[in-house]
mmCIF file of N, CA and C in Angstrom:
data_model
loop_
_atom_site.group_PDB
_atom_site.id
_atom_site.type_symbol
_atom_site.label_atom_id
_atom_site.label_comp_id
_atom_site.label_asym_id
_atom_site.label_seq_id
_atom_site.Cartn_x
_atom_site.Cartn_y
_atom_site.Cartn_z
ATOM 1 N N UNK A 164 8.543 28.773 0.595
ATOM 2 C CA UNK A 164 7.916 27.695 -0.301
ATOM 3 C C UNK A 164 6.608 27.770 -0.293
ATOM 4 N N UNK A 165 5.776 28.105 -1.174
ATOM 5 C CA UNK A 165 4.279 28.461 -1.171
ATOM 6 C C UNK A 165 3.647 27.050 -1.019
ATOM 7 N N UNK A 166 4.053 25.821 -1.325
ATOM 8 C CA UNK A 166 3.222 24.460 -1.085
ATOM 9 C C UNK A 166 3.899 23.522 -0.800
ATOM 10 N N UNK A 167 5.155 23.755 0.488
ATOM 11 C CA UNK A 167 5.787 22.555 0.950
ATOM 12 C C UNK A 167 5.747 21.146 0.926
ATOM 13 N N UNK A 168 4.335 21.038 1.314
ATOM 14 C CA UNK A 168 4.039 19.787 1.532
ATOM 15 C C UNK A 168 4.056 19.457 0.053
ATOM 16 N N UNK A 169 2.797 19.517 -0.862
ATOM 17 C CA UNK A 169 2.874 19.527 -2.220
ATOM 18 C C UNK A 169 4.833 18.745 -2.770
ATOM 19 N N UNK A 170 5.400 20.019 -2.677
ATOM 20 C CA UNK A 170 6.827 19.712 -3.329
ATOM 21 C C UNK A 170 7.262 18.245 -2.666
ATOM 22 N N UNK A 171 7.445 18.314 -1.155
ATOM 23 C CA UNK A 171 7.802 17.047 -0.399
ATOM 24 C C UNK A 171 7.168 15.821 -1.212
ATOM 25 N N UNK A 172 6.226 16.061 -1.466
ATOM 26 C CA UNK A 172 5.240 14.495 -1.684
ATOM 27 C C UNK A 172 5.632 14.491 -3.161
ATOM 28 N N UNK A 173 6.002 15.023 -3.803
ATOM 29 C CA UNK A 173 6.560 15.323 -5.544
ATOM 30 C C UNK A 173 8.132 14.426 -5.172
ATOM 31 N N UNK A 174 8.586 14.797 -4.110
ATOM 32 C CA UNK A 174 10.136 14.944 -3.831
ATOM 33 C C UNK A 174 10.201 13.180 -3.658
ATOM 34 N N UNK A 175 9.486 13.053 -2.489
ATOM 35 C CA UNK A 175 9.709 11.295 -2.062
ATOM 36 C C UNK A 175 8.842 10.482 -3.082
ATOM 37 N N UNK A 176 8.146 10.933 -3.912
ATOM 38 C CA UNK A 176 7.783 9.778 -5.217
ATOM 39 C C UNK A 176 8.953 9.958 -6.184
ATOM 40 N N UNK A 177 9.576 11.051 -6.579
ATOM 41 C CA UNK A 177 10.536 10.870 -7.363
ATOM 42 C C UNK A 177 11.996 9.834 -6.997
ATOM 43 N N UNK A 178 12.203 10.032 -5.547
ATOM 44 C CA UNK A 178 13.244 9.641 -5.118
ATOM 45 C C UNK A 178 12.563 7.609 -4.763
ATOM 46 N N UNK A 179 11.613 7.697 -5.062
ATOM 47 C CA UNK A 179 10.606 6.231 -4.505
ATOM 48 C C UNK A 179 11.254 5.844 -6.222
ATOM 49 N N UNK A 180 10.595 6.667 -7.334
ATOM 50 C CA UNK A 180 10.667 6.096 -8.718
ATOM 51 C C UNK A 180 12.265 6.134 -8.884
ATOM 52 N N UNK A 181 13.598 6.416 -8.553
ATOM 53 C CA UNK A 181 14.702 6.152 -8.692
ATOM 54 C C UNK A 181 15.118 5.094 -8.002
ATOM 55 N N UNK A 182 14.640 4.329 -7.085
ATOM 56 C CA UNK A 182 15.127 4.167 -6.284
ATOM 57 C C UNK A 182 14.481 2.711 -6.944
ATOM 58 N N UNK A 183 13.351 2.553 -6.887
ATOM 59 C CA UNK A 183 12.899 1.308 -7.662
ATOM 60 C C UNK A 183 13.542 0.813 -8.735
ATOM 61 N N UNK A 184 13.929 1.822 -9.729
ATOM 62 C CA UNK A 184 14.599 1.720 -11.104
ATOM 63 C C UNK A 184 15.695 1.049 -10.788
ATOM 64 N N UNK A 185 16.320 1.246 -9.716
ATOM 65 C CA UNK A 185 17.913 0.723 -9.570
ATOM 66 C C UNK A 185 17.720 -0.616 -8.623
ATOM 67 N N UNK A 186 16.891 -0.696 -8.218
ATOM 68 C CA UNK A 186 16.241 -2.226 -7.790
ATOM 69 C C UNK A 186 16.281 -3.295 -8.920
ATOM 70 N N UNK A 187 15.481 -2.390 -9.894
ATOM 71 C CA UNK A 187 14.870 -3.461 -10.799
ATOM 72 C C UNK A 187 15.804 -3.860 -11.396
ATOM 73 N N UNK A 188 16.902 -3.529 -12.352
ATOM 74 C CA UNK A 188 17.374 -4.184 -12.984
ATOM 75 C C UNK A 188 18.545 -4.725 -12.234
ATOM 76 N N UNK A 189 19.628 -5.826 -12.784
ATOM 77 C CA UNK A 189 20.810 -6.175 -12.604
ATOM 78 C C UNK A 189 22.117 -5.362 -12.481
ATOM 79 N N UNK A 190 21.783 -4.273 -13.669
ATOM 80 C CA UNK A 190 23.014 -3.576 -14.475
ATOM 81 C C UNK A 190 22.499 -2.457 -14.409
ATOM 82 N N UNK A 191 22.644 -1.707 -12.972
ATOM 83 C CA UNK A 191 22.233 -0.348 -12.936
ATOM 84 C C UNK A 191 22.627 0.722 -14.214
ATOM 85 N N UNK A 192 23.747 0.357 -14.311
ATOM 86 C CA UNK A 192 23.805 1.527 -15.890
ATOM 87 C C UNK A 192 23.180 1.665 -16.772
ATOM 88 N N UNK A 193 22.369 0.160 -17.161
ATOM 89 C CA UNK A 193 21.633 -0.383 -18.539
ATOM 90 C C UNK A 193 20.286 0.441 -18.212
ATOM 91 N N UNK A 194 20.008 0.958 -17.040
ATOM 92 C CA UNK A 194 18.815 1.737 -17.010
ATOM 93 C C UNK A 194 17.582 1.497 -16.578
ATOM 94 N N UNK A 195 16.464 1.974 -16.330
ATOM 95 C CA UNK A 195 15.022 1.577 -16.081
ATOM 96 C C UNK A 195 14.631 3.234 -15.783
ATOM 97 N N UNK A 196 13.114 2.727 -15.917
ATOM 98 C CA UNK A 196 12.074 4.292 -15.450
ATOM 99 C C UNK A 196 11.253 3.635 -14.811
ATOM 100 N N UNK A 197 11.425 4.427 -13.361
ATOM 101 C CA UNK A 197 10.424 4.474 -12.160
ATOM 102 C C UNK A 197 9.074 5.914 -12.565
ATOM 103 N N UNK A 198 8.099 4.895 -12.612
ATOM 104 C CA UNK A 198 6.579 5.832 -12.959
ATOM 105 C C UNK A 198 5.583 6.218 -11.205
ATOM 106 N N UNK A 199 5.405 7.233 -11.095
ATOM 107 C CA UNK A 199 4.133 7.476 -10.267
ATOM 108 C C UNK A 199 2.843 6.764 -10.491
ATOM 109 N N UNK A 200 2.535 5.857 -9.511
ATOM 110 C CA UNK A 200 1.257 5.351 -10.058
ATOM 111 C C UNK A 200 0.109 5.771 -8.838
ATOM 112 N N UNK A 201 0.348 6.043 -7.384
ATOM 113 C CA UNK A 201 -0.592 6.685 -6.383
ATOM 114 C C UNK A 201 0.180 6.644 -5.057
ATOM 115 N N UNK A 202 -0.727 7.808 -4.516
ATOM 116 C CA UNK A 202 -0.657 7.994 -3.230
ATOM 117 C C UNK A 202 -1.954 7.319 -2.551
ATOM 118 N N UNK A 203 -1.779 6.443 -2.029
ATOM 119 C CA UNK A 203 -3.089 5.564 -0.836
ATOM 120 C C UNK A 203 -3.017 6.179 -0.151
ATOM 121 N N UNK A 204 -2.152 6.788 0.820
ATOM 122 C CA UNK A 204 -1.866 7.516 2.045
ATOM 123 C C UNK A 204 -1.049 8.135 2.102
ATOM 124 N N UNK A 205 -1.727 9.573 3.012
ATOM 125 C CA UNK A 205 -0.407 10.636 3.704
ATOM 126 C C UNK A 205 -0.991 11.252 4.333
ATOM 127 N N UNK A 206 -0.115 11.316 5.475
ATOM 128 C CA UNK A 206 -0.446 12.747 6.779
ATOM 129 C C UNK A 206 0.627 13.788 6.602
ATOM 130 N N UNK A 207 0.144 14.723 6.902
ATOM 131 C CA UNK A 207 0.979 15.995 7.015
ATOM 132 C C UNK A 207 1.233 16.722 8.078
ATOM 133 N N UNK A 208 2.084 17.270 8.478
ATOM 134 C CA UNK A 208 2.385 18.266 9.767
ATOM 135 C C UNK A 208 3.207 19.323 9.769
ATOM 136 N N UNK A 209 3.418 19.611 10.555
ATOM 137 C CA UNK A 209 3.958 21.168 10.192
ATOM 138 C C UNK A 209 4.994 21.471 9.158
ATOM 139 N N UNK A 210 4.663 22.797 8.267
ATOM 140 C CA UNK A 210 5.569 23.165 7.372
ATOM 141 C C UNK A 210 7.062 23.341 7.762
ATOM 142 N N UNK A 211 7.744 23.077 6.878
ATOM 143 C CA UNK A 211 9.397 23.520 7.188
ATOM 144 C C UNK A 211 9.237 25.094 6.937
ATOM 145 N N UNK A 212 10.614 25.996 7.740
ATOM 146 C CA UNK A 212 10.445 27.011 7.045
ATOM 147 C C UNK A 212 11.601 27.094 6.024
ATOM 148 N N UNK A 213 11.471 28.388 5.544
ATOM 149 C CA UNK A 213 12.419 28.417 4.604
ATOM 150 C C UNK A 213 13.695 28.234 5.178
ATOM 151 N N UNK A 214 14.689 27.613 4.290
ATOM 152 C CA UNK A 214 16.172 27.389 5.113
ATOM 153 C C UNK A 214 16.498 25.795 5.942
ATOM 154 N N UNK A 215 15.132 25.645 5.828
ATOM 155 C CA UNK A 215 15.556 24.479 6.963
ATOM 156 C C UNK A 215 15.667 23.250 5.938
ATOM 157 N N UNK A 216 16.310 22.321 6.858
ATOM 158 C CA UNK A 216 16.919 21.104 5.927
ATOM 159 C C UNK A 216 16.217 20.121 6.362
ATOM 160 N N UNK A 217 15.599 19.438 5.105
ATOM 161 C CA UNK A 217 14.619 18.272 4.951
ATOM 162 C C UNK A 217 15.177 17.449 4.985
ATOM 163 N N UNK A 218 14.963 16.102 5.513
ATOM 164 C CA UNK A 218 15.543 14.767 5.256
ATOM 165 C C UNK A 218 14.462 13.781 4.728
ATOM 166 N N UNK A 219 15.039 13.391 3.586
ATOM 167 C CA UNK A 219 13.903 12.167 3.093
ATOM 168 C C UNK A 219 14.233 10.863 3.057
ATOM 169 N N UNK A 220 13.095 10.162 3.632
ATOM 170 C CA UNK A 220 13.311 8.769 3.706
ATOM 171 C C UNK A 220 12.322 8.192 2.611
ATOM 172 N N UNK A 221 12.894 6.864 2.166
ATOM 173 C CA UNK A 221 12.161 5.992 1.636
ATOM 174 C C UNK A 221 12.529 4.851 1.427
ATOM 175 N N UNK A 222 11.440 3.670 1.952
ATOM 176 C CA UNK A 222 11.838 2.258 1.915
ATOM 177 C C UNK A 222 10.787 1.446 1.362
ATOM 178 N N UNK A 223 10.784 0.431 0.792
ATOM 179 C CA UNK A 223 10.318 -0.468 0.217
ATOM 180 C C UNK A 223 9.422 -1.203 1.160
ATOM 181 N N UNK A 224 8.222 -1.429 1.099
ATOM 182 C CA UNK A 224 7.681 -2.396 1.678
ATOM 183 C C UNK A 224 7.035 -3.281 1.174
ATOM 184 N N UNK A 225 6.926 -2.890 -0.408
ATOM 185 C CA UNK A 225 6.243 -4.390 -1.209
ATOM 186 C C UNK A 225 6.349 -4.146 -1.986
ATOM 187 N N UNK A 226 6.417 -5.534 -2.898
ATOM 188 C CA UNK A 226 6.729 -5.360 -4.435
ATOM 189 C C UNK A 226 5.767 -6.237 -5.124
ATOM 190 N N UNK A 227 5.437 -5.632 -5.999
ATOM 191 C CA UNK A 227 3.788 -6.650 -6.538
ATOM 192 C C UNK A 227 3.992 -6.763 -8.230
ATOM 193 N N UNK A 228 4.496 -7.505 -8.910
ATOM 194 C CA UNK A 228 5.147 -7.365 -10.223
ATOM 195 C C UNK A 228 5.735 -6.129 -10.654
ATOM 196 N N UNK A 229 5.266 -5.653 -11.634
ATOM 197 C CA UNK A 229 6.142 -3.926 -11.675
ATOM 198 C C UNK A 229 5.484 -2.969 -11.187
ATOM 199 N N UNK A 230 5.174 -2.948 -10.002
ATOM 200 C CA UNK A 230 4.611 -2.355 -8.908
ATOM 201 C C UNK A 230 5.302 -2.480 -7.242
ATOM 202 N N UNK A 231 5.470 -1.299 -6.906
ATOM 203 C CA UNK A 231 6.010 -1.304 -5.562
ATOM 204 C C UNK A 231 5.415 -0.301 -4.501
ATOM 205 N N UNK A 232 5.575 -0.841 -3.539
ATOM 206 C CA UNK A 232 4.928 0.531 -2.453
ATOM 207 C C UNK A 232 6.269 1.029 -1.341
ATOM 208 N N UNK A 233 5.837 2.141 -1.105
ATOM 209 C CA UNK A 233 7.184 2.579 -0.837
ATOM 210 C C UNK A 233 6.408 3.539 0.265
ATOM 211 N N UNK A 234 7.160 3.056 1.613
ATOM 212 C CA UNK A 234 7.034 4.093 2.809
ATOM 213 C C UNK A 234 7.801 5.444 2.841
ATOM 214 N N UNK A 235 7.189 6.474 2.868
ATOM 215 C CA UNK A 235 8.040 7.637 2.930
ATOM 216 C C UNK A 235 7.858 8.800 4.171
ATOM 217 N N UNK A 236 8.968 8.884 4.025
ATOM 218 C CA UNK A 236 8.680 10.229 5.481
ATOM 219 C C UNK A 236 9.512 11.685 4.902
ATOM 220 N N UNK A 237 9.103 12.652 5.467
ATOM 221 C CA UNK A 237 9.832 13.886 5.586
ATOM 222 C C UNK A 237 10.050 14.485 6.444
ATOM 223 N N UNK A 238 11.425 15.058 7.218
ATOM 224 C CA UNK A 238 11.770 15.046 8.408
ATOM 225 C C UNK A 238 12.675 16.094 8.701
ATOM 226 N N UNK A 239 12.294 17.651 9.834
ATOM 227 C CA UNK A 239 13.102 18.795 10.340
ATOM 228 C C UNK A 239 13.752 18.281 11.377
ATOM 229 N N UNK A 240 14.853 17.912 11.545
ATOM 230 C CA UNK A 240 14.997 17.692 12.771
ATOM 231 C C UNK A 240 14.267 16.216 13.737
ATOM 232 N N UNK A 241 13.306 16.532 14.387
ATOM 233 C CA UNK A 241 12.856 15.751 14.574
ATOM 234 C C UNK A 241 10.923 15.861 14.707
ATOM 235 N N UNK A 242 11.201 17.025 14.364
ATOM 236 C CA UNK A 242 9.472 16.973 13.681
ATOM 237 C C UNK A 242 9.411 15.775 12.671
ATOM 238 N N UNK A 243 7.971 15.687 12.320
ATOM 239 C CA UNK A 243 7.753 14.951 11.003
ATOM 240 C C UNK A 243 6.874 16.262 10.237
ATOM 241 N N UNK A 244 7.287 16.044 9.076
ATOM 242 C CA UNK A 244 6.322 17.222 8.222
ATOM 243 C C UNK A 244 5.727 15.971 7.205
ATOM 244 N N UNK A 245 5.707 15.173 6.642
ATOM 245 C CA UNK A 245 4.969 14.275 5.757
ATOM 246 C C UNK A 245 4.887 12.983 5.922
ATOM 247 N N UNK A 246 4.324 12.188 5.915
ATOM 248 C CA UNK A 246 4.626 10.570 5.704
ATOM 249 C C UNK A 246 3.439 9.387 5.070
ATOM 250 N N UNK A 247 3.666 8.719 4.843
ATOM 251 C CA UNK A 247 2.670 8.163 4.032
ATOM 252 C C UNK A 247 3.361 7.354 3.464
ATOM 253 N N UNK A 248 2.754 6.412 2.020
ATOM 254 C CA UNK A 248 3.160 5.557 1.309
ATOM 255 C C UNK A 248 2.904 6.221 -0.310
ATOM 256 N N UNK A 249 3.312 5.807 -1.203
ATOM 257 C CA UNK A 249 3.174 6.029 -2.466
ATOM 258 C C UNK A 249 3.891 4.455 -3.012
ATOM 259 N N UNK A 250 2.908 4.083 -4.699
ATOM 260 C CA UNK A 250 3.076 3.495 -5.282
ATOM 261 C C UNK A 250 3.683 3.802 -6.617
ATOM 262 N N UNK A 251 4.962 2.987 -6.945
ATOM 263 C CA UNK A 251 5.854 3.552 -8.049
ATOM 264 C C UNK A 251 5.148 1.737 -9.270
ATOM 265 N N UNK A 252 5.507 2.062 -10.162
ATOM 266 C CA UNK A 252 5.696 1.386 -11.087
ATOM 267 C C UNK A 252 7.065 1.592 -11.932
ATOM 268 N N UNK A 253 7.509 0.590 -12.758
ATOM 269 C CA UNK A 253 9.198 0.385 -13.319
ATOM 270 C C UNK A 253 8.848 -0.582 -14.339
ATOM 271 N N UNK A 254 9.622 0.506 -15.605
ATOM 272 C CA UNK A 254 9.502 -0.267 -16.461
ATOM 273 C C UNK A 254 11.040 -0.865 -17.066
ATOM 274 N N UNK A 255 11.690 -1.703 -16.617
ATOM 275 C CA UNK A 255 13.150 -2.552 -16.222
ATOM 276 C C UNK A 255 13.723 -2.005 -17.948
ATOM 277 N N UNK A 256 12.809 -2.314 -18.806
ATOM 278 C CA UNK A 256 13.395 -2.496 -19.957
ATOM 279 C C UNK A 256 13.976 -0.687 -21.017
ATOM 280 N N UNK A 257 13.267 0.139 -20.168
ATOM 281 C CA UNK A 257 13.557 1.640 -20.580
ATOM 282 C C UNK A 257 15.116 2.158 -20.321
ATOM 283 N N UNK A 258 15.394 2.548 -21.254
ATOM 284 C CA UNK A 258 16.747 3.178 -21.325
ATOM 285 C C UNK A 258 16.753 5.144 -21.394
ATOM 286 N N UNK A 259 17.797 4.763 -20.414
ATOM 287 C CA UNK A 259 18.251 6.579 -20.894
ATOM 288 C C UNK A 259 19.574 6.458 -21.971
ATOM 289 N N UNK A 260 19.156 7.601 -22.781
ATOM 290 C CA UNK A 260 20.583 7.846 -23.785
ATOM 291 C C UNK A 260 21.063 9.473 -23.159
#
């Protein structure tokens, strides 16, 4: 991977957006869209090697109106590759067809 930290930060933001969209609606089948808003903080560790399995974890820390802050983390075994927080906005009225 040329920029593993960049790809992992994007993957974590996408996962947080999906999680928030799912949490934002009473009926997950109705759909919602999560939008990336900001990365207020990010720490980078060792880069994963080709073929490594990377575990991604997102946990909602705070919700304020249509925005939510998530704690995010990527790990390879016992090594922390990336950790920090992302802010996601949600549009619960958006439908996927």
